[in-house]
Structures are given as C-alpha cells and as structure tokens.
Amino acid sequence: MNAIETIELTKRYGKRIAVDQLNLTVGTGEVFGFLGPNGAGKTTTIAMLLGLVKPTKGRALVLGYDVQREPALALRRVGAMIEAPAFYPYLSGADNLRVLARAGGIPLERVQRVLETVELSERARDKVSTYSQGMKQRLAIAAALLPDPELIMLDEPTNGLDPAGTVEIRNLIRELAASGRTILLCSHLLHEVEQLCQRVAIMKDGKLIASGDVATLLRRGQGVRVRVQGDPGPAVSLLRTLTWVGSVMVQGETIFVNAPADRAGEINALLIKADIIVAEIGASNSSLEEFFLTVTKAEV
Amino acid sequence: MEARTTFTNLLAAEWMKIVRRPMALLLLGIFLTLTALQQTLWFLIVALQEGTFSGGNVTFGLLSTAAIEQIKRQLSLPGVFGAMLSAINGTGGILAVILTAGIFGSDFNWGTLRILLTRAPNRGAYLSAKLVALQLALLSAMVITLIVGIVLALLFSGLLGLPQRLGIVDLLLLPIGMVRALLVMLPYTLIAAASAIVGRSVIAGVGGGLIFLAFDVSAGSLNTIGAVNPLIRALVNLLLQPNINRLIIENSRMFGLDQSVLTSALDLNLLPSQWQAIIVIIVYSAIFGYSAYRTLNRQDIGGAG
C-alpha cells in the first residue's frame, strides 16, 4: 500500500489552475522530497492531502483511505506541519499541544514525550507569544508528532531556524525516517532534500514536471558547465540551436548545458569556431539544486 | 459513537481554549464592573430619594414613587434575579457577540483552524463543539454575574433596609430564566459566528454581529410606535427584537419586576406572544447556524486561494 496516492488531482481557483491532474505516489517508509518554486502548487497539494482544500477533480488517498470520503480514518495517523507554525499565543507550548491532543483524542501523555523529542520541555510552560521563530517551528514539529504518525508531511520545517537548529531538525527527520515512518518533505533547502530523500517530485505551475529517484534524476541532470569571456548571450543562443542539447541556463557567469558530459570538447570547438572565447569548460557534477534550476527554469 | 467521541474531544479542547482566553476574562470583568456600577447607581438613587445618608432629613425627588419601588425590587431578592438576567441580555449580549467573533475568527486569524481540522476533520463537530463550549461559557458567566449581583443586592438592600423574600419557587424559576436569557443571546452569537466564518476573521465577526444587532434594534423599535398599521406591526414582530423583548420582559415579570415602569415606550400589549417569540428566535438561530455550518463545510482552509 502506498502512503500517499493522488489520481488526477486537480484544484482550480476560478480560471487559475493551482494543481493540474497530479498523479503522485509515495511509498510506505519513504522519505519523499516535494519540490517546486513558490506558487508551484505544493502547499495546495498538501492541503488537499489533509482534507483542508477540496479538490476540483481527482482523488487523494492517504494511508489507503480517500481523504474526502473518510477524512477521520485517513488522517488518524498523519502528522502535518503546513505553512507557517500556527498556535494560540495566549497558551503555553504544552497547553497548545494539549488542545490538539484533546481535539484529536490523543492521550495527554504524548504531549510531554513530543516536547522532549523536539527539546522544548524547558520552555513548555511559557506562552507561545514569547517563543522565537525557531521554537515555534520546533513546536509545530512536536504537534505533527502528537498522533505518533505513520505519515508526516513537513512543509518547510527548517524555516527560520539557525544553522544549529537546521542540523537538529535534519537529524530528527533522519531519526523519524529510520523508525519506518513515511515523510513527505517540502523544502527550498535542496541540499537538505538531497541528503534526506530517496525520491523527489518537482512541480511547476501546478504540474508535475519531474519525479523519480534522486540518484537517477541527478544522472539525468549531469551536463557541461561553460564560462565564456564577456556576454554569455551569443553562446547561449548558439548552444540552444543544437538538437542534442536539452536545456541551457545561465547562473551568474556560468552556463549550464544539459548535454552528455563527453560532448564538452565538441561544445568547446563550436564556441571557438563562433569566435566566442571559452574561459572554462568541464563536466558539471549536477547537484539537486542545479537539476531543480534546470528543470524549473527552462529559459533564462 | 465515533461522532460522539469526536464531539466530546473537541468540546474539551474548546472549553480549555475559552476559559484560558484573556479576552473572555476581560469581557467578563468589564461586564461585572458595569453591572456593579448599575446596582450602585440604583442604590444611590434610592438612598438620595429617601434621605438614607442624612437620616431622612434631606431627600431628593429624583423619580416617581412607582419607579423608586421598581428599583427597590431590583435591589432585593428575588427581583435582583430578573434585573441581572435583563442586564445579561442587554450589555451582556453585545459582549457575547464580541466574544463569539473572537472565538470563531481567531482560528482563522492565527491559522490554528488548519491544525485543528487536521486533527479533527469533522467540521460539523468542530462547529458544534465551539458553539456548545460558548454557551457553557456564557452560562458560567451568567452564574458568576448572578452571584455578584446577589451579594451587592444584599449589601445595598441591607443599607436601605429593604425586605427580602426568597421562596423555593423563585429558586426553581431561576434556571428557566437562565435558559431564556441564553436563548435570547443565541441568534446574535450565531450571526457573529457565521460572519466570522464568512469573513475569516475576528473583525468580520464583530462587524457582522454588531451591524445586525444595530439594524434589528432600529427596525424592531418601530413596534413601540402606537399608531402603526396592524399588518406592518405583524411584520415588525417577525424581526428578532420584539420577540427578544418579550422574553426579557417575561424573565423580569417572573421575579416580580415590571419593566414598563422604567421604560415608558414599552407597551407590553404590542409585543408578540411568548410562544411566537420562542419560535421566531429558534428559526433565526437555525438560519444563522446553518449558514455558518454550510460556509465552513465548503470552505478551503489554507492553500493558494
């Protein structure tokens, strides 16, 4: 059984399509990266998976249950942190969790447990209004852990955290993954996703534009890195005319060419022939970040 | 069975949120202060009129004898019950609208609704639990107000030398009066809840609740014009205000008070019957409650709206 399965999942707001016929599967026990630029439709998709937003078309199955038809069963063992952390500012951290535990019929003993997990026990009695952004972030993760979830959806869990906090949360996600839970992770920190996730899906303008194994995608994303003297424009225009080049993008002074690395020499020769001075050329060891930028920014 | 458990769980969560909420305590504090000031004013009026402070040597003719007798009854048992319930339905009603808007709207403002609905996705149960918790909070506030009112009444009536008369019947009637007072506030709290849900904010709830209240009071006051055509009067009597006035007056009467003595514009014969009042209030409440439920149930919470 898949932990998450969407079938032609679509959400329209008037004429705008936020999510367009999304077919996505996340296997049980997987750590799955869900990526895309701002406004790609990731949060709307998660909101549909949590029953907060009603799909215009299609279905969303969570832990084998249809979220629209059987929301209580689907979400019973799901923990989620969606958008910015949201709490009652006049209550303490512990009381906020108690409210959620009571609402969800979760034993109150879990509150102390999850506070310890995110290392917030010492400030548990303080009002949330006195918490830093990082503490609120950790409290939100504690709230997601309350139901002892099989599936955890984390939307930007390291937002607002300092480097030490980011490492802590990354380790926590690793521990959760090691305990066999399924994790759907949305993050702009692609280095983090690359380290944590086995598979990723990339959305853009509501559509799924790439998905698969991180290693496979990175191989697909390998290419040639070129730096030319002066304006890169003519070089980009020339490279785009080549049929065996997938995409060309510029980042700073560097041109990333989506083409087999062994054709770097051929690219060099073509550029020289066109009177373009090549300052540097070589195989690009594609990171997830580069791959992400290549597929989401097909044009410069 | 599962739906009942969900409701009970949510009710416990909502109750915890309301009783810990500074806004609820602040509104209760404001209301108790206003009520205490009102009773003090009544005491001063009677004391000045009868020369209590000067041993009867200096008296002021502030009000008619009938009005002074009415105020004396409001300061003694069991009349204080009626006076307190009347205050609850007056100033208390406005504060209840503000509290309701705060309770419903802040879940949108703070974004806490999306977390709550993830834990308990049944939106009908969420709405019912919130409404029941609110009614329980209003009932608790009512009990506190009655206790404070009785204590002050005993103090003031002791100073004025007023007789007390409290029978078992009065105590048995008190819960009926409290239920009536809750019923009077119900439609206003429900329109505030519906407005907060439609507008997804506290300010929308306060605005919707108070604008409706102002409109209803203004339109309902047509009833006090004696020469209105019977058809128009029948239509005006379908508004909330005349029906609510009827129940407030019934509550006062039950404890020996006659509001028309102090409010000359109130002609009891022009008001609808008590049964009509109950039915009209229930119909309005059902309409507002259903609107709140329907809107919440169809709303998208979060996502890129």
XYZ file of C-alpha atoms in Angstrom:
605
model
C 0.000 0.000 0.000
C 1.227 3.482 -0.843
C 1.250 6.050 1.954
C 0.089 8.708 -0.486
C -1.541 8.339 -3.856
C -3.100 11.067 -5.925
C -5.107 10.348 -9.025
C -5.604 13.187 -11.496
C -5.767 15.527 -8.504
C -6.791 18.984 -9.665
C -7.563 22.261 -7.936
C -8.863 25.328 -9.718
C -9.420 28.759 -8.239
C -11.605 30.421 -10.836
C -9.637 30.367 -14.081
C -6.325 29.669 -12.392
C -5.235 26.061 -12.041
C -3.272 25.626 -8.814
C -2.786 21.870 -9.219
C -3.250 20.209 -12.590
C -4.052 16.478 -12.829
C -1.391 15.449 -10.379
C -0.544 11.753 -10.232
C 1.818 11.107 -7.369
C 2.695 8.103 -5.270
C 4.732 7.975 -2.097
C 5.548 4.509 -0.861
C 5.318 3.437 2.763
C 8.501 4.174 4.686
C 9.859 6.524 2.043
C 11.376 9.959 2.657
C 9.983 11.846 -0.285
C 11.007 15.335 -1.365
C 8.269 17.525 -2.773
C 9.812 20.455 -4.567
C 8.897 23.417 -6.679
C 9.255 27.168 -6.852
C 6.871 29.415 -4.885
C 3.346 29.138 -6.249
C 4.029 25.768 -7.899
C 1.081 24.151 -6.061
C 2.928 22.194 -3.346
C 1.071 23.687 -0.368
C -2.283 23.373 -2.129
C -1.490 19.711 -2.816
C -0.608 19.111 0.845
C -3.753 20.979 1.914
C -5.783 18.634 -0.324
C -3.989 15.614 1.157
C -5.019 16.886 4.600
C -8.656 17.466 3.613
C -8.339 21.220 4.144
C -8.809 22.113 0.500
C -11.415 20.345 -1.591
C -10.163 19.098 -4.972
C -11.976 20.312 -8.066
C -11.333 16.912 -9.659
C -9.480 13.718 -8.882
C -8.803 11.800 -5.684
C -6.284 11.802 -2.885
C -5.640 8.605 -0.940
C -3.753 8.819 2.336
C -2.767 5.607 4.123
C -5.215 3.807 1.846
C -8.241 5.984 2.644
C -9.919 8.562 0.451
C -9.357 11.877 2.233
C -12.625 13.373 1.013
C -14.766 10.388 1.895
C -13.109 9.141 5.081
C -11.081 12.050 6.454
C -11.024 10.837 10.059
C -9.623 7.424 9.075
C -7.193 8.881 6.555
C -5.742 11.454 8.946
C -5.779 9.478 12.196
C -2.081 8.573 11.889
C -0.946 11.585 9.931
C 1.099 14.412 11.376
C 1.454 17.622 9.460
C 3.147 20.936 9.577
C 1.721 23.131 6.871
C 2.656 26.724 6.032
C 3.809 28.880 8.974
C 3.537 27.475 12.515
C 0.136 28.430 13.976
C -0.659 28.399 17.686
C -2.784 30.117 20.325
C -0.444 32.877 21.534
C -2.055 33.160 24.968
C -1.474 29.477 25.774
C 1.805 27.829 26.692
C 3.530 25.451 24.284
C 2.385 22.465 26.339
C -1.204 23.735 26.519
C -1.293 24.273 22.774
C -0.331 20.638 22.339
C -2.904 19.610 24.964
C -5.622 21.388 22.981
C -4.595 19.471 19.857
C -4.310 16.198 21.780
C -7.786 16.660 23.240
C -9.241 17.595 19.862
C -7.751 14.502 18.251
C -8.481 12.097 21.121
C -4.747 11.551 21.649
C -3.551 10.523 25.150
C -2.215 13.585 27.006
C 0.964 11.679 27.944
C 2.112 12.124 24.349
C 2.488 15.866 24.968
C 5.487 15.529 27.272
C 7.001 12.907 25.013
C 6.932 15.025 21.870
C 8.146 18.097 23.760
C 11.179 16.078 24.799
C 11.685 14.882 21.228
C 11.943 18.443 19.929
C 13.815 19.579 23.060
C 11.244 22.109 24.190
C 10.484 20.698 27.647
C 12.220 23.541 29.472
C 10.107 26.231 27.820
C 6.928 24.141 27.664
C 5.158 26.254 30.306
C 5.968 29.581 28.675
C 3.421 31.286 26.484
C 3.899 30.729 22.763
C 3.865 34.509 22.250
C 7.297 34.582 23.933
C 8.787 31.901 21.633
C 11.352 32.613 18.935
C 10.603 31.595 15.339
C 12.815 28.543 15.739
C 10.980 27.443 18.882
C 7.628 27.853 17.152
C 8.991 25.751 14.306
C 10.011 23.016 16.725
C 6.641 23.205 18.489
C 4.962 22.764 15.096
C 7.001 19.622 14.524
C 6.012 18.439 18.013
C 2.374 18.989 17.051
C 2.919 16.923 13.907
C 4.375 14.110 16.020
C 1.473 14.071 18.513
C -0.569 11.264 16.929
C 2.533 9.016 16.696
C 2.148 9.317 12.941
C 2.820 6.739 10.255
C 2.970 9.558 7.728
C 4.426 13.001 8.374
C 4.038 15.935 5.999
C 6.508 18.722 6.664
C 6.231 21.983 4.768
C 9.494 23.938 5.136
C 10.352 22.509 8.574
C 13.628 24.417 8.872
C 12.245 27.850 8.036
C 13.528 30.427 10.477
C 15.978 28.078 12.156
C 19.628 28.913 12.731
C 22.243 26.509 11.284
C 22.425 24.504 14.504
C 18.627 24.237 14.612
C 18.564 23.171 10.959
C 21.012 20.359 11.670
C 18.940 19.287 14.710
C 15.750 19.128 12.668
C 17.545 17.308 9.847
C 18.773 14.729 12.356
C 15.282 14.473 13.801
C 13.853 13.803 10.335
C 16.529 11.133 9.840
C 15.543 9.502 13.151
C 11.873 9.589 12.187
C 12.669 8.062 8.820
C 14.798 5.393 10.483
C 11.813 4.432 12.640
C 9.988 3.409 9.455
C 7.692 6.413 9.094
C 6.860 7.892 5.746
C 7.903 11.501 5.355
C 6.783 13.979 2.736
C 9.223 16.862 2.886
C 8.743 20.228 1.220
C 11.823 22.390 1.391
C 13.660 25.060 -0.512
C 16.903 23.808 1.000
C 17.658 21.387 -1.789
C 20.934 20.298 -0.284
C 18.900 19.130 2.702
C 16.426 17.290 0.464
C 19.280 15.654 -1.454
C 20.705 14.395 1.831
C 17.430 13.143 3.271
C 15.213 11.946 0.457
C 15.265 8.802 -1.639
C 12.786 10.128 -4.208
C 11.603 13.565 -5.223
C 8.875 15.148 -7.297
C 9.180 18.620 -8.778
C 6.154 20.758 -9.531
C 5.893 23.892 -11.580
C 2.753 25.898 -12.357
C 0.620 23.172 -10.817
C 2.092 20.409 -12.975
C 4.436 17.593 -12.087
C 7.485 18.206 -14.279
C 9.912 15.634 -12.906
C 9.830 12.797 -10.429
C 11.857 9.794 -9.510
C 14.842 8.506 -7.681
C 17.222 11.271 -6.542
C 20.267 9.401 -7.949
C 18.603 8.817 -11.329
C 17.475 12.411 -11.608
C 20.948 13.649 -10.788
C 22.409 11.479 -13.530
C 19.828 12.926 -15.891
C 20.813 16.367 -14.746
C 24.503 15.941 -15.434
C 25.860 18.147 -18.148
C 28.513 20.575 -19.229
C 29.494 23.735 -17.379
C 30.872 26.573 -19.528
C 32.255 30.026 -18.671
C 32.909 32.436 -21.507
C 34.579 35.801 -21.634
C 32.146 38.697 -21.957
C 28.425 38.441 -22.648
C 27.167 34.832 -22.412
C 24.168 35.664 -24.677
C 25.671 34.626 -28.056
C 26.981 31.381 -26.558
C 23.559 30.560 -25.082
C 21.862 31.314 -28.418
C 24.314 29.095 -30.267
C 24.010 26.199 -27.818
C 20.219 26.316 -27.985
C 20.345 25.605 -31.725
C 21.976 22.219 -31.101
C 19.491 19.361 -31.285
C 21.375 17.174 -28.808
C 21.304 19.859 -26.083
C 18.371 19.548 -23.679
C 18.318 22.927 -21.991
C 20.648 25.845 -21.459
C 20.584 28.110 -18.460
C 22.787 30.814 -17.007
C 23.526 31.140 -13.330
C 25.853 34.030 -12.526
C 28.668 33.810 -15.050
C 28.266 30.097 -15.654
C 26.268 28.466 -18.428
C 24.821 25.054 -17.576
C 24.266 22.919 -20.660
C 22.060 19.873 -20.330
C 24.052 17.557 -22.602
C 26.215 14.436 -22.268
C 29.435 15.350 -20.419
C 31.554 13.585 -23.060
C 30.485 16.149 -25.660
C 32.225 19.012 -23.778
C 35.038 19.044 -26.379
C 32.542 19.371 -29.220
C 30.862 22.309 -27.433
C 34.265 23.931 -26.944
C 35.100 23.607 -30.656
C 31.755 25.069 -31.730
C 32.120 28.071 -29.445
C 35.686 28.775 -30.635
C 34.530 28.483 -34.237
C 31.934 31.150 -33.467
C 34.672 33.462 -32.103
C 33.499 33.025 -28.510
C 36.377 32.848 -26.029
C 35.905 29.960 -23.610
C 37.386 30.737 -20.187
C 36.483 27.435 -18.575
C 34.656 24.257 -19.619
C 34.078 20.932 -17.921
C 31.614 18.289 -16.833
C 29.054 19.550 -14.363
C 28.557 17.275 -11.387
C 24.911 18.095 -11.068
C 23.507 18.679 -7.636
C 19.807 18.510 -6.934
C 19.869 22.284 -6.803
C 21.276 22.529 -10.333
C 18.865 19.913 -11.588
C 15.976 21.768 -9.949
C 17.031 25.046 -11.525
C 17.462 23.414 -14.910
C 14.017 21.841 -14.985
C 12.132 24.726 -13.397
C 13.870 27.491 -15.374
C 13.998 26.188 -18.907
C 14.546 29.727 -20.128
C 16.897 32.408 -18.845
C -20.480 6.517 18.683
C -17.334 7.786 16.947
C -19.034 11.094 16.122
C -19.969 11.496 19.785
C -16.386 10.831 20.891
C -15.093 13.359 18.345
C -17.576 15.930 19.637
C -16.647 15.290 23.285
C -12.924 15.561 22.484
C -13.437 18.804 20.610
C -15.663 20.188 23.368
C -12.909 19.560 25.938
C -10.387 21.338 23.665
C -12.696 24.294 23.010
C -13.561 24.665 26.688
C -9.874 24.769 27.599
C -9.296 27.481 24.990
C -12.210 29.648 26.146
C -11.521 29.561 29.878
C -7.843 30.365 29.360
C -8.541 33.155 26.925
C -7.660 36.611 28.294
C -10.324 38.206 26.069
C -13.068 36.128 27.738
C -11.870 37.111 31.215
C -11.548 40.755 30.192
C -15.090 40.853 28.787
C -16.419 39.194 31.940
C -14.538 41.759 34.051
C -15.995 44.637 32.024
C -19.494 43.225 32.335
C -19.262 42.645 36.097
C -17.934 46.182 36.576
C -20.770 47.684 34.537
C -23.336 45.607 36.408
C -21.873 46.596 39.774
C -21.918 50.276 38.714
C -25.537 49.928 37.646
C -26.530 48.466 41.011
C -24.556 51.167 42.824
C -26.398 53.794 40.790
C -29.751 52.256 41.724
C -28.692 52.251 45.383
C -27.653 55.937 45.214
C -30.923 56.928 43.544
C -32.994 55.238 46.250
C -30.705 56.482 49.045
C -30.860 60.106 47.804
C -34.595 59.962 47.192
C -35.292 58.630 50.685
C -32.553 60.545 52.508
C -30.701 57.445 53.691
C -27.414 59.349 54.052
C -28.963 62.174 56.086
C -31.195 60.091 58.329
C -34.243 61.246 56.377
C -33.538 64.964 56.804
C -32.536 65.685 53.170
C -34.461 63.959 50.378
C -34.433 64.412 46.592
C -37.407 63.871 44.319
C -35.494 62.156 41.551
C -38.049 59.671 40.257
C -41.711 58.802 40.692
C -42.727 56.650 43.626
C -43.580 53.786 41.251
C -40.129 53.969 39.645
C -38.407 54.004 43.056
C -40.445 50.967 44.133
C -39.372 49.227 40.933
C -35.692 49.973 41.615
C -36.080 48.748 45.193
C -37.442 45.472 43.866
C -34.424 45.256 41.528
C -32.165 45.579 44.554
C -33.927 42.899 46.608
C -34.444 39.185 46.311
C -35.917 37.794 44.095
C -36.168 40.905 41.867
C -32.389 41.033 41.526
C -32.586 37.779 39.528
C -34.751 39.488 36.907
C -32.567 42.616 36.951
C -29.378 40.615 36.444
C -30.858 38.486 33.652
C -32.035 41.664 31.976
C -28.522 43.157 32.186
C -27.105 39.924 30.764
C -29.405 40.254 27.767
C -28.567 43.945 27.356
C -24.902 44.856 27.704
C -24.025 41.172 28.118
C -25.460 40.401 24.683
C -23.124 42.884 22.998
C -20.127 41.451 24.852
C -21.266 37.919 23.917
C -21.212 38.936 20.233
C -17.638 40.229 20.626
C -16.566 37.045 22.438
C -18.159 34.834 19.782
C -16.448 36.730 16.977
C -13.140 36.391 18.839
C -13.553 32.675 19.384
C -14.508 31.871 15.795
C -12.465 34.485 13.956
C -9.149 33.984 15.734
C -8.890 30.389 14.485
C -8.714 31.951 11.016
C -6.517 34.896 12.044
C -3.964 32.729 13.821
C -4.139 29.904 11.276
C -4.942 27.430 14.053
C -8.005 26.165 12.200
C -5.910 24.197 9.699
C -4.081 22.393 12.517
C -7.296 21.644 14.404
C -9.053 20.340 11.309
C -6.093 18.106 10.558
C -6.529 16.511 13.974
C -10.347 16.501 13.902
C -11.530 16.836 10.301
C -15.283 16.713 11.001
C -16.169 20.375 10.509
C -19.719 19.944 11.789
C -18.385 18.521 15.054
C -15.850 21.373 15.271
C -18.597 23.978 14.841
C -20.991 22.288 17.284
C -18.290 21.839 19.923
C -17.324 25.501 19.638
C -20.951 26.625 19.950
C -21.677 24.366 22.908
C -18.459 25.473 24.655
C -19.503 29.082 24.047
C -22.970 28.501 25.516
C -21.403 26.802 28.555
C -19.057 29.768 28.977
C -21.991 32.180 28.751
C -23.896 30.096 31.288
C -20.904 30.172 33.645
C -20.621 33.936 33.213
C -24.316 34.182 33.990
C -23.870 32.243 37.248
C -20.928 34.474 38.266
C -22.960 37.594 37.438
C -25.912 36.368 39.473
C -23.664 35.641 42.462
C -22.011 39.084 42.277
C -25.421 40.708 41.762
C -26.943 38.917 44.749
C -24.024 39.835 47.020
C -24.256 43.518 46.042
C -28.038 43.464 46.292
C -27.838 42.024 49.820
C -25.340 44.734 50.757
C -27.323 47.625 49.262
C -30.723 46.397 50.364
C -29.295 45.948 53.892
C -28.139 49.581 53.880
C -31.531 50.712 52.587
C -33.416 48.438 54.975
C -35.304 46.686 52.195
C -37.148 43.427 52.922
C -36.000 40.183 51.257
C -38.375 37.488 50.064
C -36.953 34.371 48.553
C -39.139 31.308 48.118
C -38.333 27.880 46.746
C -40.422 28.773 43.697
C -38.039 31.647 42.895
C -35.086 29.275 43.008
C -36.902 26.805 40.770
C -37.748 29.563 38.293
C -34.165 30.779 38.102
C -32.933 28.020 35.727
C -35.891 28.764 33.415
C -34.857 32.413 33.399
C -31.264 31.479 32.629
C -32.267 29.255 29.720
C -34.470 32.079 28.400
C -31.545 34.508 28.689
C -29.312 32.088 26.756
C -31.996 31.700 24.077
C -32.185 35.483 23.740
C -28.423 35.664 23.042
C -28.334 32.622 20.738
C -29.248 34.241 17.386
C -26.821 37.127 17.943
C -23.960 34.789 18.797
C -24.795 32.646 15.763
C -24.818 35.597 13.340
C -21.458 36.681 14.810
C -20.096 33.144 14.304
C -21.420 32.981 10.730
C -19.946 36.415 9.936
C -16.553 35.434 11.363
C -16.564 32.271 9.238
C -17.658 34.041 6.055
C -15.128 36.849 6.567
C -12.475 34.512 8.027
C -11.602 36.985 10.770
C -12.491 38.390 14.178
C -13.266 41.807 12.747
C -15.782 40.320 10.300
C -17.496 38.543 13.196
C -17.689 41.648 15.361
C -18.803 43.749 12.394
C -21.446 41.286 11.205
C -22.806 40.690 14.716
C -22.992 44.334 15.745
C -24.332 45.614 12.415
C -27.120 43.051 12.553
C -27.801 43.951 16.193
C -27.985 47.674 15.359
C -30.255 47.050 12.372
C -32.507 44.719 14.343
C -32.845 47.078 17.301
C -33.623 50.027 14.992
C -36.158 48.163 12.867
C -37.671 46.465 15.906
C -38.215 49.809 17.619
C -40.985 50.530 15.068
C -43.014 48.297 17.303
C -43.049 50.975 20.005
C -44.903 53.413 17.728
C -48.510 53.071 18.819
C -50.290 54.024 15.591
C -48.610 51.531 13.274
C -50.818 49.619 10.842
C -51.587 46.093 12.231
C -50.103 44.440 9.133
C -46.870 46.374 9.500
C -46.834 45.555 13.207
C -47.238 41.855 12.405
C -44.289 42.111 10.014
C -42.174 44.048 12.514
C -42.985 41.380 15.077
C -41.243 38.887 12.817
C -37.976 40.701 13.461
C -35.888 39.461 16.351
C -36.058 42.496 18.616
C -39.765 42.486 19.584
C -39.574 38.744 20.236
C -36.479 39.137 22.323
C -38.112 41.981 24.269
C -40.986 39.653 25.040
C -38.687 37.035 26.592
C -36.703 39.634 28.541
C -39.941 41.020 29.931
C -41.155 37.515 30.810
C -37.930 36.999 32.747
C -38.432 40.255 34.654
C -42.078 39.521 35.361
C -41.204 36.092 36.673
C -39.299 37.775 39.504
C -41.864 40.496 40.258
C -40.487 43.305 38.073
C -42.401 45.488 35.620
C -40.059 46.967 33.019
C -42.712 49.275 31.586
C -42.461 51.369 34.771
C -38.904 52.399 33.869
C -39.236 52.201 30.051
C -42.350 54.159 29.146
C -42.070 53.339 25.412
C -42.523 49.645 26.127
C -46.160 48.705 25.597
C -46.428 45.074 26.565
C -49.679 44.645 24.643
C -47.923 45.366 21.327
C -45.312 42.655 21.718
C -45.729 39.148 20.233
C -46.746 36.227 22.416
C -44.124 34.227 24.292
C -44.615 31.203 22.039
C -44.204 33.256 18.902
C -41.083 34.772 20.459
C -39.563 31.349 21.120
C -40.390 30.069 17.612
C -39.059 33.196 15.854
C -35.815 33.125 17.848
C -35.322 29.427 17.087
C -35.975 29.993 13.362
C -33.446 32.848 13.207
C -30.915 30.779 15.139
C -31.398 27.818 12.801
C -30.877 30.024 9.735
C -27.715 31.629 11.118
C -26.372 28.322 12.453
C -26.941 26.545 9.153
C -25.276 29.397 7.248
C -22.231 29.082 9.496
C -22.110 25.291 9.001
C -22.633 25.416 5.245
C -19.970 28.067 4.744
C -17.406 26.308 6.913
C -18.092 22.957 5.297
C -17.476 24.304 1.791
C -14.503 26.484 2.630
C -10.956 25.778 1.549
C -8.672 26.227 4.532
C -5.143 27.213 3.504
C -3.584 26.577 0.121
C -3.158 29.220 -2.522
C -6.602 30.761 -2.568
